[in-house]
Coordinates of C-alpha atoms in Angstrom, one line a residue:
Chain X
M1 CA -31.8 7.0 -2.4
Y2 CA -28.6 7.2 -0.8
S3 CA -25.3 4.9 0.0
I4 CA -21.8 5.4 1.7
A5 CA -19.0 3.0 2.1
I6 CA -15.8 3.4 4.2
H7 CA -12.4 1.9 4.6
G8 CA -9.9 1.4 7.5
G9 CA -7.0 0.5 5.4
A10 CA -5.8 -2.1 3.2
G11 CA -3.4 -4.9 4.4
T12 CA -4.4 -6.5 7.7
L13 CA -3.1 -8.9 10.2
A14 CA -2.9 -12.7 8.4
K15 CA -6.2 -14.3 9.1
H16 CA -4.9 -16.7 11.6
L17 CA -3.6 -14.2 13.9
F18 CA -6.8 -12.1 14.1
T19 CA -8.7 -13.4 17.3
P20 CA -12.3 -12.9 17.4
E21 CA -12.1 -10.1 20.2
K22 CA -9.8 -8.1 17.5
E23 CA -12.1 -8.5 14.8
K24 CA -14.9 -7.5 16.7
A25 CA -13.2 -4.4 17.8
Y26 CA -12.6 -3.3 14.1
Q27 CA -15.8 -4.2 13.1
D28 CA -17.5 -2.2 15.8
A29 CA -15.5 0.8 15.0
L30 CA -16.3 0.5 11.3
A31 CA -19.9 0.2 12.1
L32 CA -19.9 3.4 14.3
A33 CA -18.1 5.2 11.6
I34 CA -20.8 4.1 9.0
A35 CA -23.6 4.9 11.4
A36 CA -22.2 8.5 11.9
G37 CA -22.3 9.0 8.1
D38 CA -26.0 7.1 7.6
V39 CA -27.7 9.3 10.1
I40 CA -26.6 12.5 8.1
L41 CA -27.6 11.0 4.9
K42 CA -30.9 9.7 6.3
N43 CA -31.8 13.2 7.6
K44 CA -31.2 14.5 4.0
G45 CA -27.7 15.9 4.8
T46 CA -24.8 16.2 2.1
S47 CA -22.4 13.4 1.0
L48 CA -19.6 15.7 2.0
D49 CA -21.0 16.1 5.5
A50 CA -21.4 12.4 5.8
V51 CA -17.9 11.6 4.4
Q52 CA -16.5 14.1 6.8
A53 CA -18.5 12.5 9.8
A54 CA -17.6 8.8 8.9
I55 CA -13.8 9.8 8.6
T56 CA -14.0 11.7 12.0
V57 CA -14.9 9.0 13.7
L58 CA -12.1 6.8 12.2
E59 CA -9.7 9.5 12.8
D60 CA -10.7 9.9 16.4
C61 CA -10.4 5.8 17.0
P62 CA -6.9 4.6 17.8
L63 CA -7.4 1.4 15.9
F64 CA -6.9 3.2 12.6
N65 CA -3.7 4.9 11.2
A66 CA -5.3 8.3 10.9
G67 CA -5.8 11.0 13.4
K68 CA -5.6 9.7 17.1
G69 CA -4.0 6.4 15.6
A70 CA -1.4 7.9 13.4
V71 CA 1.8 6.1 13.3
F72 CA 5.2 7.6 14.4
T73 CA 7.5 9.1 11.6
H74 CA 11.3 8.5 12.0
D75 CA 11.5 11.6 14.1
K76 CA 9.2 10.3 16.7
R77 CA 6.6 12.8 15.3
H78 CA 3.3 12.3 13.8
E79 CA 2.7 13.9 10.2
M80 CA -1.0 13.3 8.8
D81 CA -2.5 14.0 5.4
A82 CA -5.9 14.3 4.3
S83 CA -8.2 15.5 1.7
L84 CA -11.8 15.3 0.2
M85 CA -13.7 16.3 -3.0
E86 CA -17.2 17.2 -3.8
G87 CA -18.6 15.7 -7.1
I88 CA -20.9 18.5 -8.0
S89 CA -18.5 21.3 -7.9
L90 CA -15.2 19.4 -8.3
K91 CA -14.3 21.6 -5.2
A92 CA -11.5 19.9 -3.1
G93 CA -9.4 20.3 0.0
A94 CA -6.3 18.7 1.0
V95 CA -3.4 18.9 3.7
A96 CA 0.0 17.2 3.8
G97 CA 2.4 16.8 6.6
V98 CA 0.6 18.5 9.6
S99 CA 1.0 17.4 13.2
N100 CA -1.1 17.7 16.3
V101 CA -4.3 18.5 14.2
K102 CA -7.2 16.4 15.9
N103 CA -8.9 15.8 12.6
P104 CA -7.0 16.7 9.5
I105 CA -10.2 15.8 7.5
Q106 CA -11.7 18.8 9.1
L107 CA -8.8 20.9 8.1
A108 CA -9.1 19.5 4.7
R109 CA -12.6 20.9 4.6
L110 CA -11.6 24.3 6.0
I111 CA -9.2 24.5 3.0
M112 CA -11.8 23.5 0.4
E113 CA -14.2 26.2 1.9
K114 CA -12.5 29.1 3.3
S115 CA -9.2 29.4 1.3
E116 CA -8.8 30.1 -2.5
H117 CA -6.5 26.8 -2.4
V118 CA -6.4 23.4 -2.8
L119 CA -3.5 21.7 -0.9
L120 CA -1.7 23.4 2.1
C121 CA 1.2 21.8 3.7
G122 CA 3.2 21.7 6.9
K123 CA 3.3 24.5 9.3
G124 CA 1.8 27.1 7.1
A125 CA -1.5 24.7 6.9
E126 CA -1.6 24.2 10.8
D127 CA -1.3 28.1 11.1
F128 CA -4.4 28.4 8.6
G129 CA -6.2 25.8 10.9
R130 CA -5.3 27.7 13.9
L131 CA -6.7 31.0 12.4
N132 CA -9.8 29.5 11.7
K133 CA -10.0 28.0 15.4
I134 CA -9.7 23.9 14.4
S135 CA -9.0 21.5 17.2
F136 CA -5.3 20.6 18.1
E137 CA -4.0 18.2 20.5
D138 CA -0.9 17.7 22.4
D139 CA 1.7 14.8 21.5
A140 CA 0.2 12.8 24.2
Y141 CA -3.2 12.6 22.8
F142 CA -1.6 10.9 19.5
F143 CA 0.6 8.6 21.8
D144 CA -0.1 5.0 21.6
E145 CA 2.2 2.1 23.0
L146 CA 1.6 -0.1 20.0
R147 CA 2.6 2.5 17.5
W148 CA 5.4 3.5 19.6
N149 CA 6.9 -0.1 19.8
Q150 CA 6.1 -0.3 16.1
L151 CA 8.7 2.6 15.5
L152 CA 11.1 1.3 17.9
Q153 CA 11.2 -2.0 16.1
V154 CA 11.9 -0.6 12.7
I155 CA 13.7 2.9 13.5
N156 CA 17.4 1.5 13.0
E157 CA 16.5 -0.2 9.6
D158 CA 16.7 2.1 6.5
G159 CA 13.3 2.4 5.0
A160 CA 10.0 3.7 5.9
H161 CA 7.4 0.7 6.7
L162 CA 4.5 -0.2 4.7
D163 CA 5.1 -4.0 4.9
H164 CA 5.6 -7.2 6.6
N165 CA 8.7 -6.2 8.5
V166 CA 6.7 -4.7 11.1
N167 CA 5.8 -7.1 13.8
V168 CA 2.8 -9.4 12.7
E169 CA 1.3 -8.8 16.0
I170 CA 0.3 -5.2 15.1
P171 CA -2.6 -4.7 13.1
D172 CA -3.0 -2.3 10.0
K173 CA 0.9 -2.4 10.1
K174 CA 0.6 -1.9 6.2
F175 CA -1.5 0.6 4.4
G176 CA -2.9 2.3 7.3
T177 CA -5.4 4.8 5.7
V178 CA -9.2 5.5 6.5
G179 CA -11.6 7.0 3.8
A180 CA -15.2 7.4 2.8
V181 CA -17.4 7.7 -0.2
A182 CA -21.1 8.5 -0.3
L183 CA -24.0 9.4 -2.4
D184 CA -26.6 11.8 -1.0
V185 CA -30.3 12.1 -1.6
Y186 CA -29.7 15.0 -4.1
G187 CA -27.6 12.6 -6.1
N188 CA -24.4 14.2 -5.3
L189 CA -21.1 12.4 -4.6
A190 CA -18.1 13.0 -2.3
A191 CA -15.1 11.3 -1.4
G192 CA -12.5 11.8 1.5
T193 CA -9.3 10.0 2.7
S194 CA -7.2 10.5 5.8
T195 CA -3.8 8.8 6.9
G196 CA -1.0 9.0 9.3
G197 CA 1.3 7.8 6.6
M198 CA 4.2 5.1 6.9
T199 CA 5.5 3.9 10.3
N200 CA 9.3 5.3 10.5
K201 CA 8.7 7.8 7.4
R202 CA 11.3 10.1 6.7
W203 CA 12.4 13.3 4.7
G204 CA 8.6 14.7 4.5
R205 CA 7.3 11.7 2.3
V206 CA 3.9 12.2 1.2
G207 CA 1.7 9.6 -0.2
D208 CA -1.3 9.4 -2.2
S209 CA -4.0 10.1 0.5
P210 CA -3.8 14.2 0.0
I211 CA -3.4 14.0 -3.5
I212 CA -6.6 14.8 -5.6
G213 CA -6.8 12.2 -8.7
A214 CA -4.6 9.9 -6.9
G215 CA -6.0 8.9 -3.4
T216 CA -9.3 10.7 -3.6
Y217 CA -11.6 12.0 -6.4
A218 CA -15.2 12.5 -6.9
N219 CA -17.1 13.7 -9.9
N220 CA -20.9 13.7 -10.3
A221 CA -20.4 12.5 -14.1
T222 CA -18.8 9.1 -13.0
C223 CA -18.0 8.1 -9.5
A224 CA -16.4 8.9 -6.1
V225 CA -13.1 7.1 -4.8
S226 CA -11.0 6.7 -1.6
C227 CA -7.7 4.6 -2.2
T228 CA -5.6 2.9 0.5
G229 CA -2.3 1.2 -0.6
H230 CA 1.3 1.6 -1.3
G231 CA 1.0 5.5 -2.0
E232 CA 3.9 6.1 -4.4
Y233 CA 2.3 3.4 -6.9
F234 CA -1.1 4.9 -6.5
I235 CA 0.3 8.4 -7.4
R236 CA 2.0 6.9 -10.5
A237 CA -0.9 5.5 -11.6
V238 CA -3.3 8.3 -10.7
V239 CA -5.6 5.7 -9.3
A240 CA -8.7 7.6 -8.4
Y241 CA -9.1 9.5 -11.4
D242 CA -8.3 6.6 -13.7
I243 CA -11.4 5.0 -12.3
S244 CA -13.3 8.0 -13.2
C245 CA -11.5 8.2 -16.7
L246 CA -12.4 4.5 -17.4
M247 CA -16.0 5.1 -16.8
E248 CA -16.3 8.7 -18.6
Y249 CA -14.0 7.9 -21.7
A250 CA -14.1 4.0 -22.1
G251 CA -17.7 3.5 -21.1
L252 CA -16.8 1.0 -18.2
T253 CA -19.2 0.4 -15.5
L254 CA -17.9 1.3 -11.8
E255 CA -17.6 -2.3 -11.3
L256 CA -15.6 -3.1 -14.2
A257 CA -13.4 0.1 -13.9
C258 CA -12.7 -1.2 -10.5
K259 CA -11.6 -4.4 -11.4
K260 CA -9.5 -3.3 -14.4
V261 CA -7.4 -0.8 -12.3
V262 CA -7.2 -2.6 -8.8
N263 CA -6.9 -6.2 -9.9
D264 CA -5.3 -5.8 -13.5
K265 CA -3.3 -2.8 -13.8
L266 CA -2.3 -2.1 -10.3
V267 CA -1.4 -6.0 -9.7
K268 CA 0.9 -5.7 -12.8
F269 CA 2.2 -2.4 -11.9
G270 CA 3.2 -4.0 -8.5
G271 CA 0.9 -1.7 -6.6
E272 CA -0.6 -3.3 -3.5
G273 CA -3.7 -1.9 -1.9
G274 CA -7.3 -1.3 -2.6
L275 CA -10.1 1.4 -2.8
I276 CA -13.8 2.2 -2.3
A277 CA -15.8 3.4 -4.9
I278 CA -19.6 4.6 -5.4
D279 CA -21.5 5.8 -8.4
T280 CA -24.5 8.1 -8.8
K281 CA -26.9 5.1 -9.0
G282 CA -25.4 4.1 -5.7
N283 CA -23.4 1.2 -6.6
I284 CA -20.6 0.3 -4.2
C285 CA -17.3 -1.6 -5.3
L286 CA -14.7 -2.2 -2.6
P287 CA -12.0 -3.9 -4.7
F288 CA -8.5 -4.8 -3.1
N289 CA -5.5 -6.7 -4.3
S290 CA -4.0 -7.2 -0.6
E291 CA -4.6 -9.6 1.8
G292 CA -7.6 -7.7 3.3
M293 CA -9.2 -4.3 3.5
Y294 CA -11.1 -3.0 6.6
R295 CA -14.3 -2.0 5.1
A296 CA -18.1 -1.1 5.6
W297 CA -20.9 -0.2 3.5
K298 CA -24.8 0.6 3.6
T299 CA -27.4 1.8 1.5
H300 CA -30.9 3.5 2.2
D301 CA -32.5 0.1 2.5
T302 CA -29.8 -2.3 3.9
E303 CA -28.2 -2.8 7.4
I304 CA -24.6 -2.0 8.0
N305 CA -22.3 -4.7 6.4
T306 CA -18.7 -5.0 7.7
S307 CA -15.8 -6.9 6.2
I308 CA -12.1 -7.3 6.6
F309 CA -10.7 -10.3 4.6
Chain E
M1 CA 13.8 11.2 -34.5
Y2 CA 13.5 13.2 -31.4
S3 CA 11.5 16.2 -30.4
I4 CA 11.5 18.8 -27.3
A5 CA 9.2 21.5 -26.1
I6 CA 9.5 23.9 -23.1
H7 CA 7.3 26.5 -21.4
G8 CA 8.3 29.4 -19.2
G9 CA 4.8 29.9 -17.9
A10 CA 1.4 31.0 -19.1
G11 CA 0.1 34.5 -18.7
T12 CA 2.5 37.4 -19.7
L13 CA 2.7 41.1 -20.2
A14 CA 0.2 42.3 -22.1
K15 CA 1.6 42.5 -25.6
H16 CA 1.8 46.3 -26.1
L17 CA 3.8 46.6 -22.9
F18 CA 6.4 44.0 -24.2
T19 CA 9.2 46.1 -25.7
P20 CA 11.5 44.7 -28.3
E21 CA 14.3 44.3 -25.7
K22 CA 12.2 42.4 -23.3
E23 CA 10.8 40.0 -25.9
K24 CA 14.3 39.3 -27.2
A25 CA 15.5 38.5 -23.8
Y26 CA 12.7 36.0 -23.1
Q27 CA 13.2 34.5 -26.6
D28 CA 17.1 34.0 -26.2
A29 CA 16.5 32.4 -22.5
L30 CA 14.0 30.1 -24.1
A31 CA 16.4 29.2 -27.0
L32 CA 19.2 28.4 -24.6
A33 CA 17.1 26.1 -22.7
I34 CA 15.8 24.4 -25.8
A35 CA 19.4 24.2 -26.8
A36 CA 20.4 22.3 -23.8
G37 CA 18.0 19.6 -24.1
D38 CA 18.5 19.4 -27.9
V39 CA 22.2 18.6 -27.6
I40 CA 21.7 15.8 -25.2
L41 CA 18.9 14.3 -27.4
K42 CA 21.3 14.7 -30.5
N43 CA 23.8 12.6 -29.1
K44 CA 21.3 9.9 -28.3
G45 CA 20.6 10.8 -24.6
T46 CA 17.4 10.2 -22.9
S47 CA 14.4 12.4 -22.8
L48 CA 14.5 12.5 -19.1
D49 CA 18.0 14.0 -19.2
A50 CA 17.0 16.4 -21.8
V51 CA 14.0 17.4 -19.7
Q52 CA 16.1 18.0 -16.8
A53 CA 18.8 20.0 -18.7
A54 CA 16.3 22.4 -20.2
I55 CA 14.5 23.0 -16.9
T56 CA 17.9 23.5 -15.3
V57 CA 18.5 26.6 -17.7
L58 CA 15.5 28.2 -16.9
E59 CA 15.4 27.7 -13.1
D60 CA 19.1 29.4 -13.5
C61 CA 17.4 32.2 -15.3
P62 CA 16.1 35.2 -13.3
L63 CA 13.3 35.8 -15.9
F64 CA 11.4 32.7 -14.8
N65 CA 9.4 32.1 -11.8
A66 CA 11.5 28.7 -10.9
G67 CA 15.0 28.4 -9.3
K68 CA 16.7 31.6 -9.1
G69 CA 13.8 33.7 -10.3
A70 CA 11.2 32.2 -7.8
V71 CA 8.9 34.8 -6.2
F72 CA 8.8 35.7 -2.8
T73 CA 6.2 34.2 -0.6
H74 CA 4.3 36.1 2.3
D75 CA 7.0 35.3 4.7
K76 CA 9.5 36.7 2.5
R77 CA 10.7 33.5 1.4
H78 CA 11.2 31.2 -1.5
E79 CA 9.2 28.0 -1.8
M80 CA 9.8 25.9 -4.7
D81 CA 7.9 22.8 -6.2
A82 CA 9.0 20.5 -9.1
S83 CA 8.3 17.2 -10.5
L84 CA 9.5 14.8 -13.4
M85 CA 8.3 11.7 -14.7
E86 CA 9.4 9.1 -17.2
G87 CA 7.1 7.2 -19.7
I88 CA 8.8 4.1 -20.1
S89 CA 8.6 3.1 -16.5
L90 CA 6.2 5.4 -14.9
K91 CA 8.6 6.4 -12.5
A92 CA 8.5 9.9 -10.9
G93 CA 9.8 12.2 -8.6
A94 CA 8.5 15.3 -6.9
V95 CA 9.5 18.0 -4.3
A96 CA 7.2 20.8 -2.7
G97 CA 7.8 23.6 -0.5
V98 CA 11.7 23.6 -0.5
S99 CA 13.8 26.4 0.0
N100 CA 17.3 27.3 -1.1
V101 CA 17.6 24.5 -3.2
K102 CA 19.6 25.5 -6.4
N103 CA 17.8 23.4 -8.6
P104 CA 14.4 21.8 -7.6
I105 CA 14.0 19.7 -10.7
Q106 CA 17.6 18.2 -9.7
L107 CA 16.0 17.1 -6.1
A108 CA 13.0 15.8 -7.9
R109 CA 15.1 13.6 -10.3
L110 CA 17.3 12.3 -7.1
I111 CA 13.9 11.5 -5.3
M112 CA 13.0 9.5 -8.1
E113 CA 16.1 7.5 -8.5
K114 CA 17.4 7.5 -5.0
S115 CA 14.3 7.1 -2.6
E116 CA 11.7 4.6 -2.6
H117 CA 9.1 7.6 -2.5
V118 CA 7.7 10.1 -5.2
L119 CA 6.6 13.0 -3.2
L120 CA 8.9 14.9 -0.4
C121 CA 8.0 18.0 1.1
G122 CA 9.5 20.8 3.1
K123 CA 12.3 20.6 5.4
G124 CA 12.4 16.8 5.0
A125 CA 13.0 17.1 1.3
E126 CA 15.9 19.4 2.1
D127 CA 17.3 17.2 4.5
F128 CA 17.4 14.2 1.7
G129 CA 19.0 16.7 -0.9
R130 CA 21.6 17.6 1.6
L131 CA 22.4 14.1 2.4
N132 CA 22.8 13.3 -1.2
K133 CA 24.9 16.5 -1.7
I134 CA 22.7 18.5 -4.0
S135 CA 23.5 22.5 -4.5
F136 CA 22.0 24.8 -2.1
E137 CA 22.3 28.7 -2.2
D138 CA 21.7 31.4 0.4
D139 CA 18.7 33.6 0.2
A140 CA 21.0 36.3 -1.8
Y141 CA 21.0 34.1 -4.6
F142 CA 17.5 34.0 -4.9
F143 CA 17.0 37.9 -4.4
D144 CA 15.6 39.7 -7.3
E145 CA 14.6 43.3 -7.0
L146 CA 11.7 43.1 -9.2
R147 CA 10.3 40.1 -7.3
W148 CA 11.0 42.1 -3.9
N149 CA 9.0 45.0 -5.4
Q150 CA 6.2 42.4 -6.7
L151 CA 5.9 41.2 -3.1
L152 CA 5.7 44.6 -1.5
Q153 CA 3.0 45.7 -3.8
V154 CA 0.7 43.0 -2.6
I155 CA 1.7 41.8 0.7
N156 CA -0.7 43.8 2.7
E157 CA -3.8 42.5 0.4
D158 CA -5.4 39.4 1.5
G159 CA -4.8 36.7 -1.5
A160 CA -1.8 35.2 -3.0
H161 CA -1.3 36.6 -6.6
L162 CA -1.6 35.2 -9.6
D163 CA -3.5 37.8 -11.6
H164 CA -3.8 41.2 -12.9
N165 CA -3.4 42.8 -9.4
V166 CA 0.4 42.5 -9.6
N167 CA 2.0 45.7 -11.4
V168 CA 1.6 45.1 -15.3
E169 CA 5.2 46.3 -15.5
I170 CA 6.3 43.1 -14.2
P171 CA 6.3 40.1 -16.5
D172 CA 5.3 36.6 -15.9
K173 CA 3.5 38.3 -13.1
K174 CA 0.9 35.5 -13.4
F175 CA 1.4 31.6 -13.9
G176 CA 5.1 31.4 -13.4
T177 CA 6.2 27.9 -14.1
V178 CA 8.8 26.4 -16.3
G179 CA 8.3 23.1 -17.8
A180 CA 9.7 20.7 -20.4
V181 CA 8.5 17.7 -22.5
A182 CA 10.8 15.2 -24.6
L183 CA 10.8 12.2 -27.0
D184 CA 14.0 10.7 -27.4
V185 CA 15.7 8.3 -30.3
Y186 CA 14.7 5.4 -28.3
G187 CA 10.8 6.4 -28.4
N188 CA 10.7 7.2 -24.4
L189 CA 8.9 10.1 -23.3
A190 CA 9.7 12.4 -20.3
A191 CA 8.2 15.2 -18.7
G192 CA 9.0 17.9 -16.0
T193 CA 8.0 21.1 -14.1
S194 CA 9.3 23.5 -11.9
T195 CA 8.0 26.7 -10.2
G196 CA 8.2 29.1 -7.4
G197 CA 4.6 29.4 -6.7
M198 CA 2.7 32.4 -6.1
T199 CA 4.1 36.0 -5.3
N200 CA 2.7 36.2 -1.5
K201 CA 1.5 32.8 -1.2
R202 CA 0.9 31.6 2.4
W203 CA -0.2 28.7 4.5
G204 CA 2.3 26.4 2.9
R205 CA 0.1 26.4 -0.5
V206 CA 1.1 23.9 -3.1
G207 CA 0.0 24.1 -6.7
D208 CA -0.2 21.7 -9.6
S209 CA 3.4 21.5 -10.4
P210 CA 4.9 18.7 -8.0
I211 CA 1.6 16.6 -8.5
I212 CA 1.8 13.9 -10.8
G213 CA -1.2 13.6 -12.9
A214 CA -1.9 17.2 -12.5
G215 CA 0.9 19.2 -13.4
T216 CA 3.2 16.7 -14.9
Y217 CA 2.8 13.3 -16.4
A218 CA 4.4 11.0 -18.8
N219 CA 3.5 7.7 -20.3
N220 CA 5.0 6.0 -23.3
A221 CA 1.4 4.6 -24.2
T222 CA 0.4 8.1 -24.7
C223 CA 2.1 11.3 -24.2
A224 CA 4.2 13.5 -22.0
V225 CA 2.7 16.8 -20.4
S226 CA 3.8 19.9 -18.5
C227 CA 1.2 22.4 -17.3
T228 CA 1.3 26.1 -16.3
G229 CA -1.6 28.0 -15.1
H230 CA -4.0 28.6 -12.3
G231 CA -2.7 25.4 -10.2
E232 CA -6.0 24.9 -8.1
Y233 CA -8.0 24.4 -11.1
F234 CA -5.3 22.2 -12.8
I235 CA -5.2 19.8 -9.6
R236 CA -9.1 19.8 -9.5
A237 CA -9.2 18.9 -13.2
V238 CA -6.2 16.3 -13.0
V239 CA -5.2 18.2 -16.3
A240 CA -1.9 16.3 -17.5
Y241 CA -3.3 12.7 -17.1
D242 CA -6.4 13.7 -18.4
I243 CA -4.9 14.3 -21.5
S244 CA -3.3 11.0 -21.5
C245 CA -6.8 9.3 -20.5
L246 CA -8.4 10.9 -23.5
M247 CA -5.9 9.7 -25.7
E248 CA -5.9 6.1 -24.1
Y249 CA -9.6 5.5 -23.6
A250 CA -11.5 8.0 -25.8
G251 CA -9.1 7.5 -29.1
L252 CA -8.3 11.1 -29.4
T253 CA -5.1 12.5 -31.0
L254 CA -2.6 14.6 -28.9
E255 CA -3.9 17.7 -30.8
L256 CA -7.6 17.0 -30.1
A257 CA -7.0 15.9 -26.5
C258 CA -5.3 18.9 -25.7
K259 CA -7.8 21.0 -27.6
K260 CA -10.6 19.5 -25.6
V261 CA -8.9 19.9 -22.3
V262 CA -7.6 23.3 -22.5
N263 CA -9.7 25.2 -24.9
D264 CA -13.0 23.8 -23.9
K265 CA -13.0 22.0 -20.6
L266 CA -10.5 24.2 -18.7
V267 CA -12.1 27.3 -19.9
K268 CA -15.6 26.3 -18.9
F269 CA -14.1 25.4 -15.4
G270 CA -12.6 28.6 -15.4
G271 CA -8.9 27.2 -15.3
E272 CA -6.6 29.6 -17.0
G273 CA -3.2 28.5 -18.2
G274 CA -1.8 26.1 -20.8
L275 CA 0.3 23.3 -21.2
I276 CA 3.0 21.6 -23.5
A277 CA 2.7 18.1 -24.7
I278 CA 4.3 15.6 -27.0
D279 CA 3.4 12.2 -28.3
T280 CA 5.4 9.2 -29.2
K281 CA 5.3 10.3 -32.9
G282 CA 7.2 13.4 -31.9
N283 CA 3.9 15.5 -32.4
I284 CA 3.9 18.7 -30.1
C285 CA 1.0 20.7 -28.9
L286 CA 1.4 24.0 -27.0
P287 CA -2.2 25.0 -26.2
F288 CA -3.1 27.9 -23.8
N289 CA -6.0 29.7 -22.9
S290 CA -4.5 32.7 -21.2
E291 CA -3.1 35.9 -23.5
G292 CA 0.4 34.2 -23.9
M293 CA 2.6 31.4 -23.0
Y294 CA 6.6 31.6 -23.1
R295 CA 7.3 28.5 -25.1
A296 CA 10.0 26.9 -27.5
W297 CA 10.2 23.7 -29.2
K298 CA 12.6 22.0 -31.7
T299 CA 12.5 18.5 -33.5
H300 CA 15.4 16.5 -35.0
D301 CA 15.0 18.1 -38.3
T302 CA 13.8 21.6 -37.4
E303 CA 15.4 24.9 -36.1
I304 CA 14.6 26.3 -32.5
N305 CA 11.2 28.0 -32.5
T306 CA 10.1 30.3 -29.7
S307 CA 7.0 32.1 -29.2
I308 CA 5.1 34.1 -26.5
F309 CA 1.6 35.2 -27.7

């Protein structure tokens, strides 16, 4: 028995602006990412490998705000964050504010396995990656005309942009993040998240994606969670670990814990977004309180499912 | 009714190496910091102001690994982290990997109140501080001969140092961090933490101190917590929020929650350190599983207490 779920960010184009072609492009990309994780799980690979493989596909796809598709910062750069965690050992790795790293999720994995640390930031993290021979790409690799226009549109405004102020013609304008959670045949859970942050972000802002407990958490005693949403609220609400604690300490099922956090606590708190979660029985929950969330899931005995709204 | 508690880090000199003069210097510094918070609380100031004031005194004191007393990184620099959170609003501010900022806790407060963000990192965070006119100091202000010798002793070894490998003559060689928690007369909780990290740290390593939920957490529904210890374990165990969840979801008292996390879960997990915690009744807990923890506490109707072992 195994299961996997992924997300490509919460907050999408309004449904009436979504052409059938656009919708198909997203669904195809999500299916490709699920398939990359599925083949690993089917061949008795680990949930950690499956999570990393699925996220790598999403990072390599320009449609999503992570890796190649990362949005531009105020300084016209790309600053990416990622994290992952495995439920059997509670080991975790995370990276924040790195540029030119082809696959930030790979760097997070490397930090988990080859350093004594959990979280490395900025240039130091890049140096650690270089020393360990991960792939870097030049700025041209990350350039995308849509993303560039997205920046130009808001660069003279004050804030960083997660919201409707960005041209509605541009998809995943909001909480662009990708993530994956998986249960493998050994009964082990894993979770991972990767993001390019917010268009026009400044001041070295870091959201919830690289924060263990906020954007990512995995524990074989409870569940694996990857979040997407307004990162500041997700940090303050310690969202991913909250799901786990509601299961472990309050005895809630995965479904009830997800409902309570995403559709009750976060709504009252003003935190827009969603998450994907999985438990050791292979149950999958994909709750969100935004208009939509790019998502896909598959279990050992079902086909690939994709959904947006 | 009000209460305040502070810590100056877990892991101290072995007791037999601690001269009476050294012990008095630490106790005097801790008392000074408590007094700075106490006077605010006594005059009906907020817990957030009291926490910031106490931490500022500790950051300005070269005895502790935060602010002026921050340890050297591998690159012979100082990279500091800090965070704070208030329990009434769950608002939080945090900063990671900043250099030359005189009082990182002030920058965290500024981020909480003047930005739309929670966590800012590195140069971007410094730029935000400069724009808002916080105080910077040159490298000479942060230079300390003990810290410098501490670095030279370990710089050619591989890892960053939290542990016994650093000369036992040098105090707070281990988990150098400062923190404060307080309850004010309005019944509001607050928590804050500040650190210079680990001697010889590399790769832009960030520990638990700036991570909301790991090193710092405050919620009027439960408690306020500031941690000190082996940061990687505290991140993976989401320690500060775990105390809160054990109270909120499992119905434990502050004391039992602290005992379970610090003296049971963290010990089994291998996470050395401690924390200070306070609830809305003014109960204070100061658990640690290391040899000692610099700490002090005071309530509205008691004198200042200080302790190390």
